[in-house]
Short mmCIF file of C-alpha atoms in Angstrom, two decimals:
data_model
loop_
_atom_site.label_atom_id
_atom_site.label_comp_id
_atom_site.label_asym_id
_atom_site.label_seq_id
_atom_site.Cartn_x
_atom_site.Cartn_y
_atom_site.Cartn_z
CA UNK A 1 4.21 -0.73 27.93
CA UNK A 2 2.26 1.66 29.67
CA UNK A 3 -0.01 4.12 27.70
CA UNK A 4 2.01 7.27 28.09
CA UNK A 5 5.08 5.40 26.85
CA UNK A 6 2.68 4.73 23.85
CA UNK A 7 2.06 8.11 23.46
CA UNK A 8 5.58 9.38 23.91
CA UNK A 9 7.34 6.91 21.65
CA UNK A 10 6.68 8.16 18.42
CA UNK A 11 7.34 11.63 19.09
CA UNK A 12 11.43 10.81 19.92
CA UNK A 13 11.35 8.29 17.43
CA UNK A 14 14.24 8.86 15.09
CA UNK A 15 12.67 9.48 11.29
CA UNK A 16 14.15 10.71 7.76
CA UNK A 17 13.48 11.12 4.51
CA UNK A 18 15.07 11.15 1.10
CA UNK A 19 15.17 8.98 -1.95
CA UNK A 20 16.69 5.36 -2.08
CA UNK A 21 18.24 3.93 -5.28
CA UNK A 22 15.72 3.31 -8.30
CA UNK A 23 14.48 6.76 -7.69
CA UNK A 24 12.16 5.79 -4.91
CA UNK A 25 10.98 8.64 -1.87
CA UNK A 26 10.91 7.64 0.92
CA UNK A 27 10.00 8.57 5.02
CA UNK A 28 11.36 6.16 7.77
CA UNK A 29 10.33 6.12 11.33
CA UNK A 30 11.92 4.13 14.06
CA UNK A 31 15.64 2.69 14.20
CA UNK A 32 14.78 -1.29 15.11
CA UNK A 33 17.15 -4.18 14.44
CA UNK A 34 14.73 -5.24 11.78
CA UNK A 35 13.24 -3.72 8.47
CA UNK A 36 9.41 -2.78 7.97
CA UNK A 37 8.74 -2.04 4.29
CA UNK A 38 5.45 0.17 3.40
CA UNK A 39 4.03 0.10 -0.10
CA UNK A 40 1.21 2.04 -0.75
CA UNK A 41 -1.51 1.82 -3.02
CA UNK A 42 -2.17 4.29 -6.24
CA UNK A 43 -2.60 7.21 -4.61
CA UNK A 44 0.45 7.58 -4.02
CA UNK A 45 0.85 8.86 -7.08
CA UNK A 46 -1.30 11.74 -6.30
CA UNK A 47 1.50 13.94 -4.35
CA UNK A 48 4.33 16.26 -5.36
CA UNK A 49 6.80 13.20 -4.54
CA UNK A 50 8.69 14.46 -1.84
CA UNK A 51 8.73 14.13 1.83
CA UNK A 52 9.42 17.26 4.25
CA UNK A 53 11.96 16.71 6.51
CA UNK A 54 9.75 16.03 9.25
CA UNK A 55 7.37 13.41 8.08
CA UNK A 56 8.22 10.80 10.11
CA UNK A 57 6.82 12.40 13.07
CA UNK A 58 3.78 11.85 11.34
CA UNK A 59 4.47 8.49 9.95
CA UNK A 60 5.71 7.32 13.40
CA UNK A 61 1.52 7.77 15.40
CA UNK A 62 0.60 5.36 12.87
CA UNK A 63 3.33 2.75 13.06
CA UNK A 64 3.52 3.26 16.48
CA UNK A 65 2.53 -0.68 17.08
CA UNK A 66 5.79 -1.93 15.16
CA UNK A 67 8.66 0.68 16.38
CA UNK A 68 9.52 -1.66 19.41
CA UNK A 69 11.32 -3.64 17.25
CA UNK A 70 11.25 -2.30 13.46
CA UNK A 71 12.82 0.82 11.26
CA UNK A 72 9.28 1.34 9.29
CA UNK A 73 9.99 2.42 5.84
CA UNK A 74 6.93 4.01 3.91
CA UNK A 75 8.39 3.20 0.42
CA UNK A 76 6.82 5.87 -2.94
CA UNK A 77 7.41 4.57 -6.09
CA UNK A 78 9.38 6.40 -8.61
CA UNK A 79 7.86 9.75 -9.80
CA UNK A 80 8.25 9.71 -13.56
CA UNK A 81 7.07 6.42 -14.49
CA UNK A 82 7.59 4.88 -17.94
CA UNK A 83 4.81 4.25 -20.07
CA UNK A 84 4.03 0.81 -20.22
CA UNK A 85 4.82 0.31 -16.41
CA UNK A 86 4.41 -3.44 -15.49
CA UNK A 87 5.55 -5.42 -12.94
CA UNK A 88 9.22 -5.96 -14.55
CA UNK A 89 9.78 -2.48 -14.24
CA UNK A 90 8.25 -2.05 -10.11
CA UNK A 91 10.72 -5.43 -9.35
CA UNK A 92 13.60 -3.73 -10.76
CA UNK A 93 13.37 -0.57 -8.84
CA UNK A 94 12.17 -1.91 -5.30
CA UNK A 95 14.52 -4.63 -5.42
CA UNK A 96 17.56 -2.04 -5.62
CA UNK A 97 15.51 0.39 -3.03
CA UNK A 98 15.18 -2.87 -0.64
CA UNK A 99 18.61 -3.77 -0.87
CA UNK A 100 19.70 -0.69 0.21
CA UNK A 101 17.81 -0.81 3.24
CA UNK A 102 19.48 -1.89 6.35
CA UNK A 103 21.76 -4.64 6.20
CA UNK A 104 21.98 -5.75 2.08
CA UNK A 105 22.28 -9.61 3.62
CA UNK A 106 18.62 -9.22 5.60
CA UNK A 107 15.30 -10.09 3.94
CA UNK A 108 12.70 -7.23 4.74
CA UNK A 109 9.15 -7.45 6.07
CA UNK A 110 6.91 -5.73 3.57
CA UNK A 111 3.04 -5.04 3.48
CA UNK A 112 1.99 -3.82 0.21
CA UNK A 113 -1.34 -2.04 0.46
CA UNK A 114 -3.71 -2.54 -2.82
CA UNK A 115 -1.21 -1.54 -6.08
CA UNK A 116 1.35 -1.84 -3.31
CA UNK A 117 0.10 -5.51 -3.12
CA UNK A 118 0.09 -6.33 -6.53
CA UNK A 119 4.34 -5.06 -5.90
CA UNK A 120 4.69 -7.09 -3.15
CA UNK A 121 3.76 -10.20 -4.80
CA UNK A 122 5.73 -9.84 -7.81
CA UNK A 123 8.85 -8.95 -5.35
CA UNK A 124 8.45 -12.18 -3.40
CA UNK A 125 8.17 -13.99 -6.40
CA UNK A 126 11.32 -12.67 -8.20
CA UNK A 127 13.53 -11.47 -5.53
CA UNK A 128 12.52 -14.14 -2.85
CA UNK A 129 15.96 -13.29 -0.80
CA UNK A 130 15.03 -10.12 -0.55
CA UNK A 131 11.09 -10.23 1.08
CA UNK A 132 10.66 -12.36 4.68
CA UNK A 133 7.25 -11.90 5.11
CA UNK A 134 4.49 -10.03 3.27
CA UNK A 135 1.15 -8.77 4.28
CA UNK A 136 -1.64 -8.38 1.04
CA UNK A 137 -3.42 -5.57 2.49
CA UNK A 138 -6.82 -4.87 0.93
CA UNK A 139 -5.15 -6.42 -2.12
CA UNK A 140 -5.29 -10.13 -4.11
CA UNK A 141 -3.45 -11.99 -7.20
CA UNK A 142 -5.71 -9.17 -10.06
CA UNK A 143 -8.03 -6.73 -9.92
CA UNK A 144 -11.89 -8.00 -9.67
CA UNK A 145 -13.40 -8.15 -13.23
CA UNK A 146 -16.53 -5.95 -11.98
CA UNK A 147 -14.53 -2.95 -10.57
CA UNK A 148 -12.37 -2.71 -13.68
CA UNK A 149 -14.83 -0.38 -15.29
CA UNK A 150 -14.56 1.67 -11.45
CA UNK A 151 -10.40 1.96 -12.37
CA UNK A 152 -10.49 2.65 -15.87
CA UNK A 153 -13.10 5.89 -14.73
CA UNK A 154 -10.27 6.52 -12.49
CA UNK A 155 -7.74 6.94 -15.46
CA UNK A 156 -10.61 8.83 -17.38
CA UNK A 157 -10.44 11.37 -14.59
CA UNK A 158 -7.00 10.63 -14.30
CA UNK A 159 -6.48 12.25 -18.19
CA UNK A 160 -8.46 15.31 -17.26
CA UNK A 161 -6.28 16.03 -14.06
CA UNK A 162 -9.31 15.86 -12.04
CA UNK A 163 -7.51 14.46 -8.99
CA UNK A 164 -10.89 15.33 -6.72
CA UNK A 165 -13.49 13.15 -8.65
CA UNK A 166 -10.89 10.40 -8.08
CA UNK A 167 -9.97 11.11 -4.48
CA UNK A 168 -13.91 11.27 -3.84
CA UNK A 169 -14.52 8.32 -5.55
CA UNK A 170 -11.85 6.11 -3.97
CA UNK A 171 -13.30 7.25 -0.28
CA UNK A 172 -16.52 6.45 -0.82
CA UNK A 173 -15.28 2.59 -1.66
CA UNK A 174 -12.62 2.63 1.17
CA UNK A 175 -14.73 3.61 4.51
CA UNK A 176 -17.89 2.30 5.72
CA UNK A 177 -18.41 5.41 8.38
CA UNK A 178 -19.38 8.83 7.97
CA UNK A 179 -16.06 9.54 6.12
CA UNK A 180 -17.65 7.77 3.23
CA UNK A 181 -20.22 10.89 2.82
CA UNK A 182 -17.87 13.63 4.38
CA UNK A 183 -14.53 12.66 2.27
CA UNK A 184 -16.07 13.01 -0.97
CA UNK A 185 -18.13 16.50 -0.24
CA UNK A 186 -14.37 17.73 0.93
CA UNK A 187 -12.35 16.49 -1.72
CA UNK A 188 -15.04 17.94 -4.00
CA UNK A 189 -14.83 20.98 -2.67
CA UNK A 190 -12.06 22.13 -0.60
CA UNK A 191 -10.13 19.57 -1.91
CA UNK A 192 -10.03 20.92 -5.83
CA UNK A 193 -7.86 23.97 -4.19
CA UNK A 194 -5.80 22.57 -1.04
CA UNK A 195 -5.08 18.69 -1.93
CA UNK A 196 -1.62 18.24 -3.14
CA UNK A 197 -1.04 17.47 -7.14
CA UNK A 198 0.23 15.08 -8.20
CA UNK A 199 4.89 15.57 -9.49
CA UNK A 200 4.47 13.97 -12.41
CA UNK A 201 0.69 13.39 -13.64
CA UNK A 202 0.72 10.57 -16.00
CA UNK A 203 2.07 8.49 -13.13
CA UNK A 204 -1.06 8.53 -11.74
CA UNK A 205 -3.20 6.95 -15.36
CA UNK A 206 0.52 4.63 -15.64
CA UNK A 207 -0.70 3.25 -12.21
CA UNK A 208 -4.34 2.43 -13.11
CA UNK A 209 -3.03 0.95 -15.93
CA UNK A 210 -0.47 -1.41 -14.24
CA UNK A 211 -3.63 -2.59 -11.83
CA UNK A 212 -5.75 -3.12 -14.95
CA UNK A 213 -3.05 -5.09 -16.84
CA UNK A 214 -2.05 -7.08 -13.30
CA UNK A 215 -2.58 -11.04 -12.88
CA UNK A 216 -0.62 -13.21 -10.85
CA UNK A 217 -2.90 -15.79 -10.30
CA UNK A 218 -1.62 -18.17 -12.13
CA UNK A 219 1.51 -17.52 -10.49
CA UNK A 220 0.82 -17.58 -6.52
CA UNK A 221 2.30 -21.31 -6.49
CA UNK A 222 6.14 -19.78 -7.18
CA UNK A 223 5.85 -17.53 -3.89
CA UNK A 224 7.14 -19.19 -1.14
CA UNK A 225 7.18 -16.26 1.54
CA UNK A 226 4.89 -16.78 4.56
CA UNK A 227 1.84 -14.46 3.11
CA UNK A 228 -1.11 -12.84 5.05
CA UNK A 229 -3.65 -11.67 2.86
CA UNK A 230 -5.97 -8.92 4.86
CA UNK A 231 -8.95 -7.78 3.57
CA UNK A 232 -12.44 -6.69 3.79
CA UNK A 233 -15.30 -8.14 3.47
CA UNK A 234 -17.38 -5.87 1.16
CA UNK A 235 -14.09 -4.92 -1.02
CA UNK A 236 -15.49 -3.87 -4.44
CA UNK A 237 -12.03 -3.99 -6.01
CA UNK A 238 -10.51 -6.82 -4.73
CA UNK A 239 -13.20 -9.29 -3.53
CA UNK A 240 -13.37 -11.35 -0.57
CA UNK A 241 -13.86 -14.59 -3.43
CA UNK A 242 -10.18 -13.03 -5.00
CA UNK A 243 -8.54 -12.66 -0.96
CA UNK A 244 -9.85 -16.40 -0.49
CA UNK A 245 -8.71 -17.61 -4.19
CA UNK A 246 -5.16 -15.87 -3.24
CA UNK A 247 -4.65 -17.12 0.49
CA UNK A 248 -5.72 -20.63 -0.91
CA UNK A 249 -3.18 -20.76 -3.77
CA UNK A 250 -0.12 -19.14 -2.06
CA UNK A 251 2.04 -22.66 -0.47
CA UNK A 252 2.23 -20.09 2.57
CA UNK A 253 -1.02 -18.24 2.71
CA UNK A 254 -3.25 -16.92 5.36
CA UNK A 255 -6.48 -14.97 5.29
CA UNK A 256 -7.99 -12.20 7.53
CA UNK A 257 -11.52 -11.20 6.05
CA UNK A 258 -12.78 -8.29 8.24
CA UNK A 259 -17.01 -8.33 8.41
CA UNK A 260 -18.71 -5.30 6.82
CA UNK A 261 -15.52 -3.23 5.65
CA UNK A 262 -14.42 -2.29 2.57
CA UNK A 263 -11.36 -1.25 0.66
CA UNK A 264 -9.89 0.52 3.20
CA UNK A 265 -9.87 -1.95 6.12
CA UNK A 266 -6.73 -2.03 6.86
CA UNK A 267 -6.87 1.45 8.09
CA UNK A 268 -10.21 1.77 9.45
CA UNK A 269 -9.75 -1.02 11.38
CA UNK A 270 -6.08 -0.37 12.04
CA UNK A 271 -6.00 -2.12 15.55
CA UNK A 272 -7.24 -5.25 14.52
CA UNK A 273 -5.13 -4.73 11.18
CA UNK A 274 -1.96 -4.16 13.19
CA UNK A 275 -2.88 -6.91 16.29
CA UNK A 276 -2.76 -9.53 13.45
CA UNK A 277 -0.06 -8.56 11.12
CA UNK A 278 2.05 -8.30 14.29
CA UNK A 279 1.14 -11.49 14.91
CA UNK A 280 1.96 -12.95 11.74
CA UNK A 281 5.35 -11.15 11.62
CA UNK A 282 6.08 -12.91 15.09
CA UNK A 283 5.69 -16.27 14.40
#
C-alpha cells in the first residue's frame, strides 16, 4: 500500500457510534470481515460516556494498521458502575456487548489495555468461545504490590473529583519523552477547566478499586487463547517480573518487553506495538 493510500484510508473509513447491549459505548472504525475489540484502561472512566457521531474519524488514524482487514471496535465500559465491581460483573456485560458484535458465531480479537487487560483475561477465561486472540497491553495477571499505594492515591483524588492530579499523575508514569513534564503542567492547569468529566464519578474510584482487588494469577493456566502480553520495560504498575510471570504461566503466552518505556508503551511506541500485535493476530 502506498503512503497516500495510508493516509486516505481512514478518512473514508466507515465509523459509528452508539451503545451495545450491557450498557457499553462504543466508536467503531472500519467494516472488515473480522472483529477488532478495544478495551481501554481506567481512564476511561474519566469522560462524559458518549461518543459524537463522528469519532471514528478520529479513532480510524490510529487503527489505521488493522482496517485492511478488521471492523475496530473501541469498547467503554458501562457508565454507572455498581459498587463492588469485580470481574463477574465486567464478564457479564462484555460478553453480551461481544456477542453482539458481528457475526454472534465468530470469536473476536481483543486487546485489553491495562484495566482493559485485567477484562480481557477474565473474558478469555470464562467466555473462551467468545475471545480468538488477546493482546495484554501494558497489563499482567494483578497489579504490582509497590504501585498499589500509586492507585489507591488515584481513588483518594478520585473521592475529591480532582480528575487533574490523576490525569497528571498517570502521564508522568505512561511516557518517557517530554510529554512526561508537559502533560502534567497541562492537565494541571488548562486541564482543571477544558478536560472532559467524568458521566458518572464514582465509576472512576469503582475502577481503581476493581484493579486493586484484581488477581488472576493463579488462574492463567484455565486460558487457553493464544495471548501476547506487551509491555514496557520500566512499567511501575505492572512490572516487567509480572509481564514475564504472566506470558510464562498462560499454556499460550508470548512476551514483548519494550527497553526503557513505561506504562504507556503501547502507544508511544505504537509502530512497533502495532508491527507485532499484527503479527501475532496473523499467525
Amino acid at each position: 500500500m502506498g503512503s497516500a493510500d495510508a493516509v486516505l484510508k481512514p478518512l473514508t473509513v466507515e465509523s459509528d457510534t452508539g451503545e451495545l447491549p450491557g450498557g457499553h459505548p462504543y466508536v467503531r472504525a472500519g467494516s472488515g470481515s473480522r472483529s477488532l475489540v478495544i478495551l481501554p484502561g481506567f481512564g476511561d472512566a474519566m469522560f462524559p460516556g458518549t461518543y459524537p457521531p463522528l469519532s471514528g474519524l478520529a479513532l480510524a488514524p490510529y487503527v489505521a494498521r488493522y482496517l485492511d482487514e478488521y471492523a475496530v471496535y473501541l469498547l467503554s465500559r458501562p457508565r454507572g458502575l455498581p459498587a463492588g465491581y469485580d470481574a463477574d460483573d465486567a464478564v457479564a456485560t462484555h460478553a453480551r456487548a461481544l456477542e453482539s458484535i458481528g457475526d454472534a458465531s465468530d470469536a473476536v480479537d481483543v486487546i485489553g489495555i491495562s484495566m482493559g487487560g485485567l477484562i480481557g483475561q477474565a473474558l478469555a477465561r470464562e467466555e473462551p468461545d467468545l475471545v480468538d486472540r488477546l493482546v495484554l497491553a501494558n497489563s499482567a495477571c494483578r497489579l504490582d504490590d509497590d504501585a498499589r499505594p500509586t492507585v489507591r492515591q488515584f481513588e483518594r483524588d478520585a473521592r475529591e473529583h480532582d480528575w487533574a492530579s490523576i490525569r497528571s499523575k498517570l502521564a508522568a508514569a505512561m511516557f518517557t519523552d517530554g510529554r512526561a513534564v508537559v502533560y502534567p503542567f497541562v492537565f494541571q492547569t488548562a486541564g482543571r477547566v477544558f478536560q472532559p468529566r467524568p458521566a458518572e464519578p464514582a465509576d472512576v474510584w469503582r475502577s481503581l478499586e476493581f484493579i486493586l482487588g484484581f488477581d488472576g494469577c493463579d488462574e492463567l493456566g484455565s486460558i487457553d487463547r493464544p495471548t501476547l502480553v506487551f509491555g514496557g520495560e520500566r512499567d511501575p504498575f505492572f512490572t516487567p517480573a509480572l509481564a514475564r510471570k504472566t506470558a510464562a504461566e498462560l499454556p499460550n503466552g508470548e512476551l514483548e518487553l519494550v527497553p526503557g518505556a513505561k506504562h504507556g508503551a503501547f502507544h508511544e511506541r505504537k509502530w512497533r506495538f502495532d508491527s507485532r500485535v499484527r503479527s501475532f493476530f496473523e499467525r
